[in-house]
């Protein structure tokens, strides 16, 4: 397959939208952490500490999701530069790495969504009691 400038350019909107979604998840968790912090200061409840530990894990995953998506975006730009410089072998190699980084980011996103769903189900069980 012949790699042209338009192929890595197709990743730009996908990665940009992915980054927006990741940022929205980060902002939602940051707001929740601030609420839990205030609740903990008011009540000193131990279940809040457990939730904070889960949120810390999720924040770490989101940070890695964002980092790999940014890395993928950077590699797509480098790929376009290499195509422009007519370094086809390196362009193909870097583009493959870009796709791999995007795939890692999406897998991390899947894991974070699973953790988020698990946290919500714990909350629902607590309400049902």
Short mmCIF file of C-alpha atoms in Angstrom, two decimals:
data_model
loop_
_atom_site.label_atom_id
_atom_site.label_comp_id
_atom_site.label_asym_id
_atom_site.label_seq_id
_atom_site.Cartn_x
_atom_site.Cartn_y
_atom_site.Cartn_z
CA UNK A 1 0.00 0.00 0.00
CA UNK A 2 1.23 3.44 -0.89
CA UNK A 3 1.03 5.85 2.06
CA UNK A 4 -0.08 9.33 1.02
CA UNK A 5 -0.41 12.56 3.00
CA UNK A 6 -4.16 12.14 3.25
CA UNK A 7 -4.01 8.85 5.17
CA UNK A 8 -2.30 10.15 8.35
CA UNK A 9 -4.30 13.35 7.99
CA UNK A 10 -7.45 11.26 8.45
CA UNK A 11 -6.31 10.53 12.01
CA UNK A 12 -6.43 14.23 12.96
CA UNK A 13 -10.20 14.48 13.51
CA UNK A 14 -10.37 11.07 15.18
CA UNK A 15 -7.58 11.84 17.62
CA UNK A 16 -8.93 15.34 18.28
CA UNK A 17 -12.39 13.99 19.12
CA UNK A 18 -10.84 11.29 21.27
CA UNK A 19 -8.86 13.91 23.17
CA UNK A 20 -12.05 15.93 23.76
CA UNK A 21 -13.76 12.86 25.18
CA UNK A 22 -10.78 12.07 27.40
CA UNK A 23 -10.67 15.66 28.63
CA UNK A 24 -14.38 15.55 29.47
CA UNK A 25 -13.82 12.38 31.53
CA UNK A 26 -10.93 14.05 33.31
CA UNK A 27 -12.96 17.15 34.14
CA UNK A 28 -15.87 15.05 35.44
CA UNK A 29 -13.57 13.05 37.71
CA UNK A 30 -11.80 16.20 38.90
CA UNK A 31 -15.17 17.72 39.88
CA UNK A 32 -16.13 14.51 41.69
CA UNK A 33 -12.84 14.48 43.59
CA UNK A 34 -13.42 18.06 44.70
CA UNK A 35 -16.90 17.13 45.93
CA UNK A 36 -15.58 14.08 47.77
CA UNK A 37 -12.81 16.15 49.32
CA UNK A 38 -15.33 18.62 50.68
CA UNK A 39 -17.55 15.77 51.92
CA UNK A 40 -14.59 14.11 53.62
CA UNK A 41 -13.60 17.33 55.36
CA UNK A 42 -17.17 17.76 56.63
CA UNK A 43 -17.87 14.17 57.70
CA UNK A 44 -14.57 12.26 57.82
CA UNK A 45 -16.36 9.22 56.32
CA UNK A 46 -14.08 6.27 55.55
CA UNK A 47 -16.03 5.19 52.45
CA UNK A 48 -14.95 8.46 50.87
CA UNK A 49 -11.30 7.34 51.16
CA UNK A 50 -12.12 4.14 49.25
CA UNK A 51 -13.77 6.15 46.49
CA UNK A 52 -10.77 8.48 46.32
CA UNK A 53 -8.43 5.51 45.80
CA UNK A 54 -10.59 4.29 42.91
CA UNK A 55 -10.63 7.77 41.42
CA UNK A 56 -6.85 8.02 41.74
CA UNK A 57 -6.53 4.84 39.66
CA UNK A 58 -8.94 6.18 37.07
CA UNK A 59 -7.07 9.51 36.89
CA UNK A 60 -3.83 7.65 36.26
CA UNK A 61 -5.44 5.69 33.44
CA UNK A 62 -6.90 8.86 31.91
CA UNK A 63 -3.47 10.53 32.08
CA UNK A 64 -2.00 7.59 30.17
CA UNK A 65 -4.90 7.63 27.70
CA UNK A 66 -4.24 11.29 26.98
CA UNK A 67 -0.48 10.79 26.72
CA UNK A 68 -0.74 7.95 24.22
CA UNK A 69 -3.33 9.84 22.16
CA UNK A 70 -1.05 12.90 22.05
CA UNK A 71 1.87 10.65 21.12
CA UNK A 72 -0.23 9.13 18.33
CA UNK A 73 -1.12 12.61 17.08
CA UNK A 74 2.54 13.65 17.13
CA UNK A 75 3.56 10.53 15.23
CA UNK A 76 0.90 11.23 12.59
CA UNK A 77 2.39 14.70 12.09
CA UNK A 78 5.89 13.22 11.87
CA UNK A 79 4.56 10.71 9.33
CA UNK A 80 3.26 13.52 7.15
CA UNK A 81 6.63 15.26 7.38
CA UNK A 82 8.42 12.07 6.38
CA UNK A 83 6.07 11.59 3.42
CA UNK A 84 6.75 15.19 2.38
CA UNK A 85 10.49 14.48 2.61
CA UNK A 86 9.90 11.30 0.55
CA UNK A 87 11.24 8.99 3.26
CA UNK A 88 8.63 6.30 2.61
CA UNK A 89 10.13 3.51 4.73
CA UNK A 90 10.34 5.72 7.83
CA UNK A 91 6.91 7.20 7.11
CA UNK A 92 5.36 3.71 7.05
CA UNK A 93 7.16 2.73 10.25
CA UNK A 94 6.18 5.88 12.15
CA UNK A 95 2.60 5.64 10.91
CA UNK A 96 2.40 2.07 12.20
CA UNK A 97 3.63 3.31 15.58
CA UNK A 98 1.02 6.05 15.47
CA UNK A 99 -1.75 3.52 14.90
CA UNK A 100 -0.37 1.33 17.69
CA UNK A 101 -0.31 4.29 20.11
CA UNK A 102 -3.90 5.13 19.21
CA UNK A 103 -4.88 1.51 19.80
CA UNK A 104 -3.20 1.55 23.24
CA UNK A 105 -5.06 4.74 24.08
CA UNK A 106 -8.37 3.15 23.11
CA UNK A 107 -7.64 0.02 25.16
CA UNK A 108 -6.88 2.22 28.18
CA UNK A 109 -10.15 4.05 27.54
CA UNK A 110 -11.99 0.73 27.54
CA UNK A 111 -10.39 -0.21 30.87
CA UNK A 112 -11.29 3.16 32.39
CA UNK A 113 -14.90 2.85 31.25
CA UNK A 114 -15.05 -0.59 32.87
CA UNK A 115 -13.75 0.85 36.15
CA UNK A 116 -16.20 3.71 35.92
CA UNK A 117 -19.10 1.33 35.41
CA UNK A 118 -17.93 -0.81 38.32
CA UNK A 119 -17.77 2.27 40.56
CA UNK A 120 -21.29 3.26 39.58
CA UNK A 121 -22.64 -0.20 40.30
CA UNK A 122 -21.10 -0.03 43.79
CA UNK A 123 -22.86 3.29 44.30
CA UNK A 124 -26.16 1.80 43.13
CA UNK A 125 -25.80 -1.16 45.51
CA UNK A 126 -25.16 1.27 48.35
CA UNK A 127 -28.36 3.15 47.50
CA UNK A 128 -30.38 -0.09 47.29
CA UNK A 129 -29.47 -1.02 50.88
#
